């Protein structure tokens, strides 16, 4: 059985007990890592927020195995990386090792690792997905928000939104969560400039020491949103 463990958004305490137990029982834990280009022309190094969470939970270093996920818009590169990872996961399985694959936030929520899950399942390998806290839920909690109430509807958008879509959906009364905010900076700026009366809750690096929250539209207008940021927008109450 290959377990896919959701780690939560960054605060190690936001993993589930079930997820933690799966990590503690694992012989090998595959953690996604991104490359940091060497400025001096040497070898690239790798950084893995997932591995940092796993370490903070007291898991032994020798269980951690990093795999590189290219952060390119060319999904084919990521697909090849996951195909390679499938080979490694299968190798661990054949050695009868308990293998776990981790994902930040929830493993079934905008998580490219799901490609590997689907691939293993298609190959009739037993897989299990363990639920976790998605970043926007943790973000809401840090700000004490009631994200949706009563009959309100929630719309989660992955950064492909246009300004027109954003504005009309918020005006209709939907609460909008924008993930991958760095991919729609211009649309968000237009929304901020034309509708400063909307309520904006911006979150960066939730659950880490670099966590940041901004609600002032003017301040948000001047910012560049990094990859690990999200925005919740709603209409003010009438
Ligand atoms: N599986 C994750 C989502 C991965 S998609 C989840 O369940 O939350 C990546 C996007 O998630 C980022 O672009 C950002 O919008 C959001 N995100 C993930 N972790 C975050 C964090 N700690 N703080 C703010 N946004 C985060």
PDB file of C-alpha atoms and ligand atoms in Angstrom:
ATOM      1  CA  UNK A   1       0.000   0.000   0.000  1.00  0.00           C
ATOM      2  CA  UNK A   2       1.370   3.407  -0.982  1.00  0.00           C
ATOM      3  CA  UNK A   3       0.050   6.186   1.227  1.00  0.00           C
ATOM      4  CA  UNK A   4      -0.289   9.771   0.027  1.00  0.00           C
ATOM      5  CA  UNK A   5      -0.083  11.917   3.132  1.00  0.00           C
ATOM      6  CA  UNK A   6      -1.364  15.498   3.196  1.00  0.00           C
ATOM      7  CA  UNK A   7       0.956  17.612   5.342  1.00  0.00           C
ATOM      8  CA  UNK A   8      -1.175  20.734   5.785  1.00  0.00           C
ATOM      9  CA  UNK A   9      -0.019  24.215   4.774  1.00  0.00           C
ATOM     10  CA  UNK A  10       3.236  24.594   6.712  1.00  0.00           C
ATOM     11  CA  UNK A  11       2.575  24.530  10.452  1.00  0.00           C
ATOM     12  CA  UNK A  12       3.659  20.967  11.371  1.00  0.00           C
ATOM     13  CA  UNK A  13       0.878  20.770  13.964  1.00  0.00           C
ATOM     14  CA  UNK A  14      -1.729  20.995  11.233  1.00  0.00           C
ATOM     15  CA  UNK A  15      -1.177  17.429  10.042  1.00  0.00           C
ATOM     16  CA  UNK A  16      -3.832  14.841  11.000  1.00  0.00           C
ATOM     17  CA  UNK A  17      -3.065  12.061  13.491  1.00  0.00           C
ATOM     18  CA  UNK A  18      -3.647   9.581  10.691  1.00  0.00           C
ATOM     19  CA  UNK A  19      -1.103  11.364   8.494  1.00  0.00           C
ATOM     20  CA  UNK A  20       1.445  11.535  11.309  1.00  0.00           C
ATOM     21  CA  UNK A  21       1.072   7.815  12.037  1.00  0.00           C
ATOM     22  CA  UNK A  22       1.603   6.979   8.378  1.00  0.00           C
ATOM     23  CA  UNK A  23       4.842   9.037   8.410  1.00  0.00           C
ATOM     24  CA  UNK A  24       6.034   7.366  11.609  1.00  0.00           C
ATOM     25  CA  UNK A  25       5.451   3.897  10.126  1.00  0.00           C
ATOM     26  CA  UNK A  26       7.153   4.685   6.812  1.00  0.00           C
ATOM     27  CA  UNK A  27      10.550   3.370   5.722  1.00  0.00           C
ATOM     28  CA  UNK A  28      10.806   5.907   2.932  1.00  0.00           C
ATOM     29  CA  UNK A  29       9.017   9.246   2.529  1.00  0.00           C
ATOM     30  CA  UNK A  30       9.130  10.850  -0.906  1.00  0.00           C
ATOM     31  CA  UNK A  31       9.073  14.663  -0.587  1.00  0.00           C
ATOM     32  CA  UNK A  32       8.688  17.123  -3.500  1.00  0.00           C
ATOM     33  CA  UNK A  33      11.558  19.603  -3.855  1.00  0.00           C
ATOM     34  CA  UNK A  34      12.240  22.570  -6.120  1.00  0.00           C
ATOM     35  CA  UNK A  35      15.622  23.522  -7.528  1.00  0.00           C
ATOM     36  CA  UNK A  36      17.379  26.702  -6.440  1.00  0.00           C
ATOM     37  CA  UNK A  37      19.684  27.852  -9.209  1.00  0.00           C
ATOM     38  CA  UNK A  38      23.285  28.273  -8.193  1.00  0.00           C
ATOM     39  CA  UNK A  39      24.362  31.894  -8.717  1.00  0.00           C
ATOM     40  CA  UNK A  40      28.024  31.021  -8.969  1.00  0.00           C
ATOM     41  CA  UNK A  41      27.617  28.435 -11.701  1.00  0.00           C
ATOM     42  CA  UNK A  42      27.964  25.429  -9.391  1.00  0.00           C
ATOM     43  CA  UNK A  43      25.412  22.693  -8.810  1.00  0.00           C
ATOM     44  CA  UNK A  44      21.798  23.660  -8.142  1.00  0.00           C
ATOM     45  CA  UNK A  45      20.576  22.974  -4.617  1.00  0.00           C
ATOM     46  CA  UNK A  46      17.125  21.771  -3.642  1.00  0.00           C
ATOM     47  CA  UNK A  47      14.626  23.174  -1.238  1.00  0.00           C
ATOM     48  CA  UNK A  48      11.668  21.228   0.099  1.00  0.00           C
ATOM     49  CA  UNK A  49       9.049  22.811   2.343  1.00  0.00           C
ATOM     50  CA  UNK A  50       7.444  19.375   2.588  1.00  0.00           C
ATOM     51  CA  UNK A  51      10.659  17.841   3.929  1.00  0.00           C
ATOM     52  CA  UNK A  52      10.933  20.678   6.466  1.00  0.00           C
ATOM     53  CA  UNK A  53       7.480  19.838   7.792  1.00  0.00           C
ATOM     54  CA  UNK A  54       8.364  16.130   7.956  1.00  0.00           C
ATOM     55  CA  UNK A  55      11.610  16.899   9.849  1.00  0.00           C
ATOM     56  CA  UNK A  56       9.771  19.189  12.272  1.00  0.00           C
ATOM     57  CA  UNK A  57       7.534  16.218  13.118  1.00  0.00           C
ATOM     58  CA  UNK A  58      10.566  14.327  14.394  1.00  0.00           C
ATOM     59  CA  UNK A  59      10.867  11.895  11.472  1.00  0.00           C
ATOM     60  CA  UNK A  60      14.388  10.519  10.956  1.00  0.00           C
ATOM     61  CA  UNK A  61      16.407  12.106   8.173  1.00  0.00           C
ATOM     62  CA  UNK A  62      17.307   8.743   6.619  1.00  0.00           C
ATOM     63  CA  UNK A  63      13.636   8.124   5.787  1.00  0.00           C
ATOM     64  CA  UNK A  64      13.417  11.297   3.684  1.00  0.00           C
ATOM     65  CA  UNK A  65      13.934  11.051  -0.062  1.00  0.00           C
ATOM     66  CA  UNK A  66      13.628  14.256  -2.113  1.00  0.00           C
ATOM     67  CA  UNK A  67      12.334  14.239  -5.664  1.00  0.00           C
ATOM     68  CA  UNK A  68      12.605  17.184  -7.985  1.00  0.00           C
ATOM     69  CA  UNK A  69       9.431  18.664  -9.470  1.00  0.00           C
ATOM     70  CA  UNK A  70      10.220  21.153 -12.266  1.00  0.00           C
ATOM     71  CA  UNK A  71       8.271  24.399 -11.643  1.00  0.00           C
ATOM     72  CA  UNK A  72       7.674  25.000 -15.321  1.00  0.00           C
ATOM     73  CA  UNK A  73       4.457  25.776 -17.155  1.00  0.00           C
ATOM     74  CA  UNK A  74       5.440  22.882 -19.396  1.00  0.00           C
ATOM     75  CA  UNK A  75       3.497  20.137 -17.626  1.00  0.00           C
ATOM     76  CA  UNK A  76       5.305  17.508 -19.684  1.00  0.00           C
ATOM     77  CA  UNK A  77       8.466  18.064 -17.589  1.00  0.00           C
ATOM     78  CA  UNK A  78       6.570  17.510 -14.342  1.00  0.00           C
ATOM     79  CA  UNK A  79       4.910  14.434 -15.833  1.00  0.00           C
ATOM     80  CA  UNK A  80       8.313  12.950 -16.651  1.00  0.00           C
ATOM     81  CA  UNK A  81       9.468  13.652 -13.084  1.00  0.00           C
ATOM     82  CA  UNK A  82       6.423  11.807 -11.718  1.00  0.00           C
ATOM     83  CA  UNK A  83       6.975   8.885 -14.118  1.00  0.00           C
ATOM     84  CA  UNK A  84      10.507   8.624 -12.715  1.00  0.00           C
ATOM     85  CA  UNK A  85       9.135   8.810  -9.181  1.00  0.00           C
ATOM     86  CA  UNK A  86       6.690   5.985  -9.994  1.00  0.00           C
ATOM     87  CA  UNK A  87       9.706   3.819 -10.851  1.00  0.00           C
ATOM     88  CA  UNK A  88      11.305   4.634  -7.474  1.00  0.00           C
ATOM     89  CA  UNK A  89       8.092   4.040  -5.550  1.00  0.00           C
ATOM     90  CA  UNK A  90       7.727   0.654  -7.256  1.00  0.00           C
ATOM     91  CA  UNK A  91      11.311  -0.211  -6.415  1.00  0.00           C
ATOM     92  CA  UNK A  92      10.621   0.521  -2.730  1.00  0.00           C
ATOM     93  CA  UNK A  93       7.468  -1.596  -2.923  1.00  0.00           C
ATOM     94  CA  UNK A  94       9.309  -4.551  -4.370  1.00  0.00           C
ATOM     95  CA  UNK A  95      11.771  -4.334  -1.468  1.00  0.00           C
ATOM     96  CA  UNK A  96       8.685  -4.492   0.810  1.00  0.00           C
ATOM     97  CA  UNK A  97       9.454  -1.057   2.210  1.00  0.00           C
ATOM     98  CA  UNK A  98       6.586   1.035   3.571  1.00  0.00           C
ATOM     99  CA  UNK A  99       6.544   3.968   1.126  1.00  0.00           C
ATOM    100  CA  UNK A 100       4.768   7.291   1.637  1.00  0.00           C
ATOM    101  CA  UNK A 101       4.442  10.215  -0.765  1.00  0.00           C
ATOM    102  CA  UNK A 102       3.694  13.606   0.784  1.00  0.00           C
ATOM    103  CA  UNK A 103       1.960  16.737  -0.471  1.00  0.00           C
ATOM    104  CA  UNK A 104       1.577  20.180   1.047  1.00  0.00           C
ATOM    105  CA  UNK A 105      -1.905  21.254   2.052  1.00  0.00           C
ATOM    106  CA  UNK A 106      -4.356  18.575   0.964  1.00  0.00           C
ATOM    107  CA  UNK A 107      -3.086  15.991  -1.521  1.00  0.00           C
ATOM    108  CA  UNK A 108      -6.297  16.147  -3.542  1.00  0.00           C
ATOM    109  CA  UNK A 109      -6.568  19.903  -3.854  1.00  0.00           C
ATOM    110  CA  UNK A 110      -4.617  21.471  -6.778  1.00  0.00           C
ATOM    111  CA  UNK A 111      -1.889  18.955  -6.104  1.00  0.00           C
ATOM    112  CA  UNK A 112       0.140  17.777  -9.101  1.00  0.00           C
ATOM    113  CA  UNK A 113       1.209  14.728  -7.070  1.00  0.00           C
ATOM    114  CA  UNK A 114      -2.243  13.323  -7.822  1.00  0.00           C
ATOM    115  CA  UNK A 115      -0.962  12.412 -11.267  1.00  0.00           C
ATOM    116  CA  UNK A 116       1.249   9.814  -9.555  1.00  0.00           C
ATOM    117  CA  UNK A 117      -1.646   8.587  -7.410  1.00  0.00           C
ATOM    118  CA  UNK A 118      -3.790   8.077 -10.530  1.00  0.00           C
ATOM    119  CA  UNK A 119      -0.942   6.384 -12.362  1.00  0.00           C
ATOM    120  CA  UNK A 120      -0.276   3.904  -9.545  1.00  0.00           C
ATOM    121  CA  UNK A 121      -3.975   3.171  -9.201  1.00  0.00           C
ATOM    122  CA  UNK A 122      -4.272   2.586 -12.957  1.00  0.00           C
ATOM    123  CA  UNK A 123      -1.396   0.107 -12.602  1.00  0.00           C
ATOM    124  CA  UNK A 124      -3.520  -1.676  -9.933  1.00  0.00           C
ATOM    125  CA  UNK A 125      -1.192  -0.720  -7.104  1.00  0.00           C
ATOM    126  CA  UNK A 126      -2.979  -0.177  -3.807  1.00  0.00           C
ATOM    127  CA  UNK A 127      -2.978   3.497  -2.861  1.00  0.00           C
ATOM    128  CA  UNK A 128      -4.527   5.501  -0.058  1.00  0.00           C
ATOM    129  CA  UNK A 129      -4.997   9.254   0.201  1.00  0.00           C
ATOM    130  CA  UNK A 130      -4.956  10.810   3.663  1.00  0.00           C
ATOM    131  CA  UNK A 131      -6.816  14.110   3.946  1.00  0.00           C
ATOM    132  CA  UNK A 132      -5.191  17.316   5.158  1.00  0.00           C
ATOM    133  CA  UNK A 133      -5.865  20.975   5.853  1.00  0.00           C
ATOM    134  CA  UNK A 134      -5.780  23.028   2.632  1.00  0.00           C
ATOM    135  CA  UNK A 135      -3.954  26.364   2.790  1.00  0.00           C
ATOM    136  CA  UNK A 136      -7.069  28.503   2.399  1.00  0.00           C
ATOM    137  CA  UNK A 137      -8.777  26.845   5.365  1.00  0.00           C
ATOM    138  CA  UNK A 138      -5.689  27.398   7.532  1.00  0.00           C
ATOM    139  CA  UNK A 139      -5.478  30.987   6.242  1.00  0.00           C
ATOM    140  CA  UNK A 140      -9.070  31.676   7.263  1.00  0.00           C
ATOM    141  CA  UNK A 141      -8.393  30.309  10.716  1.00  0.00           C
ATOM    142  CA  UNK A 142      -5.298  32.478  11.284  1.00  0.00           C
ATOM    143  CA  UNK A 143      -7.418  35.560  10.561  1.00  0.00           C
ATOM    144  CA  UNK A 144     -10.415  34.321  12.561  1.00  0.00           C
ATOM    145  CA  UNK A 145     -12.614  34.389   9.451  1.00  0.00           C
ATOM    146  CA  UNK A 146     -15.931  32.690   8.992  1.00  0.00           C
ATOM    147  CA  UNK A 147     -15.125  31.991   5.336  1.00  0.00           C
ATOM    148  CA  UNK A 148     -18.718  31.265   4.266  1.00  0.00           C
ATOM    149  CA  UNK A 149     -21.840  31.512   6.331  1.00  0.00           C
ATOM    150  CA  UNK A 150     -25.488  30.547   6.022  1.00  0.00           C
ATOM    151  CA  UNK A 151     -26.445  30.443   2.348  1.00  0.00           C
ATOM    152  CA  UNK A 152     -23.211  31.936   0.979  1.00  0.00           C
ATOM    153  CA  UNK A 153     -21.355  30.152  -1.801  1.00  0.00           C
ATOM    154  CA  UNK A 154     -17.631  29.679  -2.142  1.00  0.00           C
ATOM    155  CA  UNK A 155     -15.766  29.735  -5.418  1.00  0.00           C
ATOM    156  CA  UNK A 156     -12.142  28.602  -5.574  1.00  0.00           C
ATOM    157  CA  UNK A 157     -10.194  29.828  -8.618  1.00  0.00           C
ATOM    158  CA  UNK A 158      -6.681  28.705  -9.570  1.00  0.00           C
ATOM    159  CA  UNK A 159      -5.197  32.001 -10.822  1.00  0.00           C
ATOM    160  CA  UNK A 160      -6.708  31.881 -14.299  1.00  0.00           C
ATOM    161  CA  UNK A 161      -9.395  34.426 -13.459  1.00  0.00           C
ATOM    162  CA  UNK A 162      -9.957  37.603 -15.434  1.00  0.00           C
ATOM    163  CA  UNK A 163     -10.775  40.874 -13.644  1.00  0.00           C
ATOM    164  CA  UNK A 164     -14.277  40.799 -15.140  1.00  0.00           C
ATOM    165  CA  UNK A 165     -14.950  37.302 -13.763  1.00  0.00           C
ATOM    166  CA  UNK A 166     -13.633  38.180 -10.326  1.00  0.00           C
ATOM    167  CA  UNK A 167     -15.660  41.346 -10.041  1.00  0.00           C
ATOM    168  CA  UNK A 168     -18.910  39.864 -11.311  1.00  0.00           C
ATOM    169  CA  UNK A 169     -18.632  36.806  -9.068  1.00  0.00           C
ATOM    170  CA  UNK A 170     -17.973  38.877  -5.951  1.00  0.00           C
ATOM    171  CA  UNK A 171     -20.810  41.258  -6.884  1.00  0.00           C
ATOM    172  CA  UNK A 172     -23.141  38.254  -7.190  1.00  0.00           C
ATOM    173  CA  UNK A 173     -22.373  37.549  -3.542  1.00  0.00           C
ATOM    174  CA  UNK A 174     -19.970  34.618  -3.949  1.00  0.00           C
ATOM    175  CA  UNK A 175     -16.968  34.461  -1.667  1.00  0.00           C
ATOM    176  CA  UNK A 176     -13.954  33.968  -3.949  1.00  0.00           C
ATOM    177  CA  UNK A 177     -10.688  32.252  -3.018  1.00  0.00           C
ATOM    178  CA  UNK A 178      -7.844  32.794  -5.497  1.00  0.00           C
ATOM    179  CA  UNK A 179      -5.064  30.222  -5.355  1.00  0.00           C
ATOM    180  CA  UNK A 180      -1.806  30.575  -7.341  1.00  0.00           C
ATOM    181  CA  UNK A 181      -2.242  34.320  -7.033  1.00  0.00           C
ATOM    182  CA  UNK A 182       1.067  35.021  -8.744  1.00  0.00           C
ATOM    183  CA  UNK A 183      -0.562  33.877 -12.007  1.00  0.00           C
ATOM    184  CA  UNK A 184      -3.252  36.604 -12.052  1.00  0.00           C
ATOM    185  CA  UNK A 185      -1.606  39.710 -10.595  1.00  0.00           C
ATOM    186  CA  UNK A 186      -3.043  42.075 -13.236  1.00  0.00           C
ATOM    187  CA  UNK A 187      -6.630  40.849 -12.804  1.00  0.00           C
ATOM    188  CA  UNK A 188      -6.372  41.265  -9.036  1.00  0.00           C
ATOM    189  CA  UNK A 189      -4.947  44.789  -9.387  1.00  0.00           C
ATOM    190  CA  UNK A 190      -7.835  45.825 -11.627  1.00  0.00           C
ATOM    191  CA  UNK A 191     -10.291  44.426  -9.101  1.00  0.00           C
ATOM    192  CA  UNK A 192      -8.525  46.291  -6.261  1.00  0.00           C
ATOM    193  CA  UNK A 193      -8.431  49.566  -8.203  1.00  0.00           C
ATOM    194  CA  UNK A 194     -12.058  49.501  -9.328  1.00  0.00           C
ATOM    195  CA  UNK A 195     -13.579  47.949  -6.194  1.00  0.00           C
ATOM    196  CA  UNK A 196     -11.740  49.125  -3.078  1.00  0.00           C
ATOM    197  CA  UNK A 197     -15.032  48.604  -1.179  1.00  0.00           C
ATOM    198  CA  UNK A 198     -14.738  44.785  -1.454  1.00  0.00           C
ATOM    199  CA  UNK A 199     -13.199  43.019   1.530  1.00  0.00           C
ATOM    200  CA  UNK A 200      -9.772  41.569   0.738  1.00  0.00           C
ATOM    201  CA  UNK A 201      -7.901  39.053   2.887  1.00  0.00           C
ATOM    202  CA  UNK A 202      -4.441  38.352   1.504  1.00  0.00           C
ATOM    203  CA  UNK A 203      -2.265  35.584   2.960  1.00  0.00           C
ATOM    204  CA  UNK A 204       1.337  34.689   2.293  1.00  0.00           C
ATOM    205  CA  UNK A 205       3.288  31.694   3.620  1.00  0.00           C
ATOM    206  CA  UNK A 206       0.517  30.641   5.998  1.00  0.00           C
ATOM    207  CA  UNK A 207       1.739  28.527   8.887  1.00  0.00           C
ATOM    208  CA  UNK A 208       5.418  29.450   8.498  1.00  0.00           C
ATOM    209  CA  UNK A 209       7.641  32.009  10.224  1.00  0.00           C
ATOM    210  CA  UNK A 210       7.296  34.235   7.119  1.00  0.00           C
ATOM    211  CA  UNK A 211       3.516  34.359   7.363  1.00  0.00           C
ATOM    212  CA  UNK A 212       2.027  37.666   6.263  1.00  0.00           C
ATOM    213  CA  UNK A 213      -1.522  39.027   6.147  1.00  0.00           C
ATOM    214  CA  UNK A 214      -2.678  42.163   4.354  1.00  0.00           C
ATOM    215  CA  UNK A 215      -6.217  43.552   4.038  1.00  0.00           C
ATOM    216  CA  UNK A 216      -5.599  47.133   2.867  1.00  0.00           C
ATOM    217  CA  UNK A 217      -6.445  47.448  -0.875  1.00  0.00           C
ATOM    218  CA  UNK A 218      -3.964  50.318  -1.385  1.00  0.00           C
ATOM    219  CA  UNK A 219      -1.123  48.309   0.099  1.00  0.00           C
ATOM    220  CA  UNK A 220      -2.139  45.246  -1.923  1.00  0.00           C
ATOM    221  CA  UNK A 221      -2.056  47.328  -5.134  1.00  0.00           C
ATOM    222  CA  UNK A 222       1.666  47.961  -4.674  1.00  0.00           C
ATOM    223  CA  UNK A 223       2.607  44.363  -3.932  1.00  0.00           C
ATOM    224  CA  UNK A 224       3.963  41.543  -6.086  1.00  0.00           C
ATOM    225  CA  UNK A 225       2.381  38.281  -5.037  1.00  0.00           C
ATOM    226  CA  UNK A 226       4.722  35.315  -4.588  1.00  0.00           C
ATOM    227  CA  UNK A 227       3.820  31.687  -5.380  1.00  0.00           C
ATOM    228  CA  UNK A 228       2.793  30.828  -1.818  1.00  0.00           C
ATOM    229  CA  UNK A 229       0.034  33.391  -1.536  1.00  0.00           C
ATOM    230  CA  UNK A 230      -3.725  33.408  -1.791  1.00  0.00           C
ATOM    231  CA  UNK A 231      -6.531  35.934  -1.600  1.00  0.00           C
ATOM    232  CA  UNK A 232     -10.075  35.761  -0.283  1.00  0.00           C
ATOM    233  CA  UNK A 233     -12.466  38.418  -1.624  1.00  0.00           C
ATOM    234  CA  UNK A 234     -16.020  39.125  -0.541  1.00  0.00           C
ATOM    235  CA  UNK A 235     -18.644  41.818  -0.747  1.00  0.00           C
ATOM    236  CA  UNK A 236     -19.061  43.932   2.368  1.00  0.00           C
ATOM    237  CA  UNK A 237     -22.188  43.084   4.338  1.00  0.00           C
ATOM    238  CA  UNK A 238     -25.155  45.269   3.518  1.00  0.00           C
TER     239      UNK A 238
HETATM  240  N1  LIG B   1      -2.562  21.317  -2.036  1.00  0.00           N
HETATM  241  C1  LIG B   1      -2.478  22.711  -1.622  1.00  0.00           C
HETATM  242  C2  LIG B   1      -2.572  23.651  -2.809  1.00  0.00           C
HETATM  243  C3  LIG B   1      -1.414  23.534  -3.769  1.00  0.00           C
HETATM  244  S1  LIG B   1      -1.525  24.643  -5.140  1.00  0.00           S
HETATM  245  C4  LIG B   1      -3.559  23.005  -0.597  1.00  0.00           C
HETATM  246  O1  LIG B   1      -4.311  22.091  -0.257  1.00  0.00           O
HETATM  247  O2  LIG B   1      -3.627  24.120  -0.118  1.00  0.00           O
HETATM  248  C5  LIG B   1      -0.385  25.882  -4.634  1.00  0.00           C
HETATM  249  C6  LIG B   1      -1.109  27.140  -4.183  1.00  0.00           C
HETATM  250  O3  LIG B   1      -1.649  26.937  -2.899  1.00  0.00           O
HETATM  251  C7  LIG B   1      -0.188  28.339  -4.038  1.00  0.00           C
HETATM  252  O4  LIG B   1      -0.004  29.007  -5.261  1.00  0.00           O
HETATM  253  C8  LIG B   1      -0.940  29.195  -3.037  1.00  0.00           C
HETATM  254  O5  LIG B   1      -1.996  29.897  -3.667  1.00  0.00           O
HETATM  255  C9  LIG B   1      -1.568  28.133  -2.147  1.00  0.00           C
HETATM  256  N2  LIG B   1      -0.760  27.858  -0.944  1.00  0.00           N
HETATM  257  C10 LIG B   1      -0.242  26.663  -0.589  1.00  0.00           C
HETATM  258  N3  LIG B   1       0.379  26.749   0.603  1.00  0.00           N
HETATM  259  C11 LIG B   1       0.250  28.041   1.012  1.00  0.00           C
HETATM  260  C12 LIG B   1       0.640  28.756   2.179  1.00  0.00           C
HETATM  261  N4  LIG B   1       1.321  28.162   3.163  1.00  0.00           N
HETATM  262  N5  LIG B   1       0.316  30.074   2.273  1.00  0.00           N
HETATM  263  C13 LIG B   1      -0.388  30.688   1.289  1.00  0.00           C
HETATM  264  N6  LIG B   1      -0.788  30.055   0.165  1.00  0.00           N
HETATM  265  C14 LIG B   1      -0.483  28.743   0.025  1.00  0.00           C
END
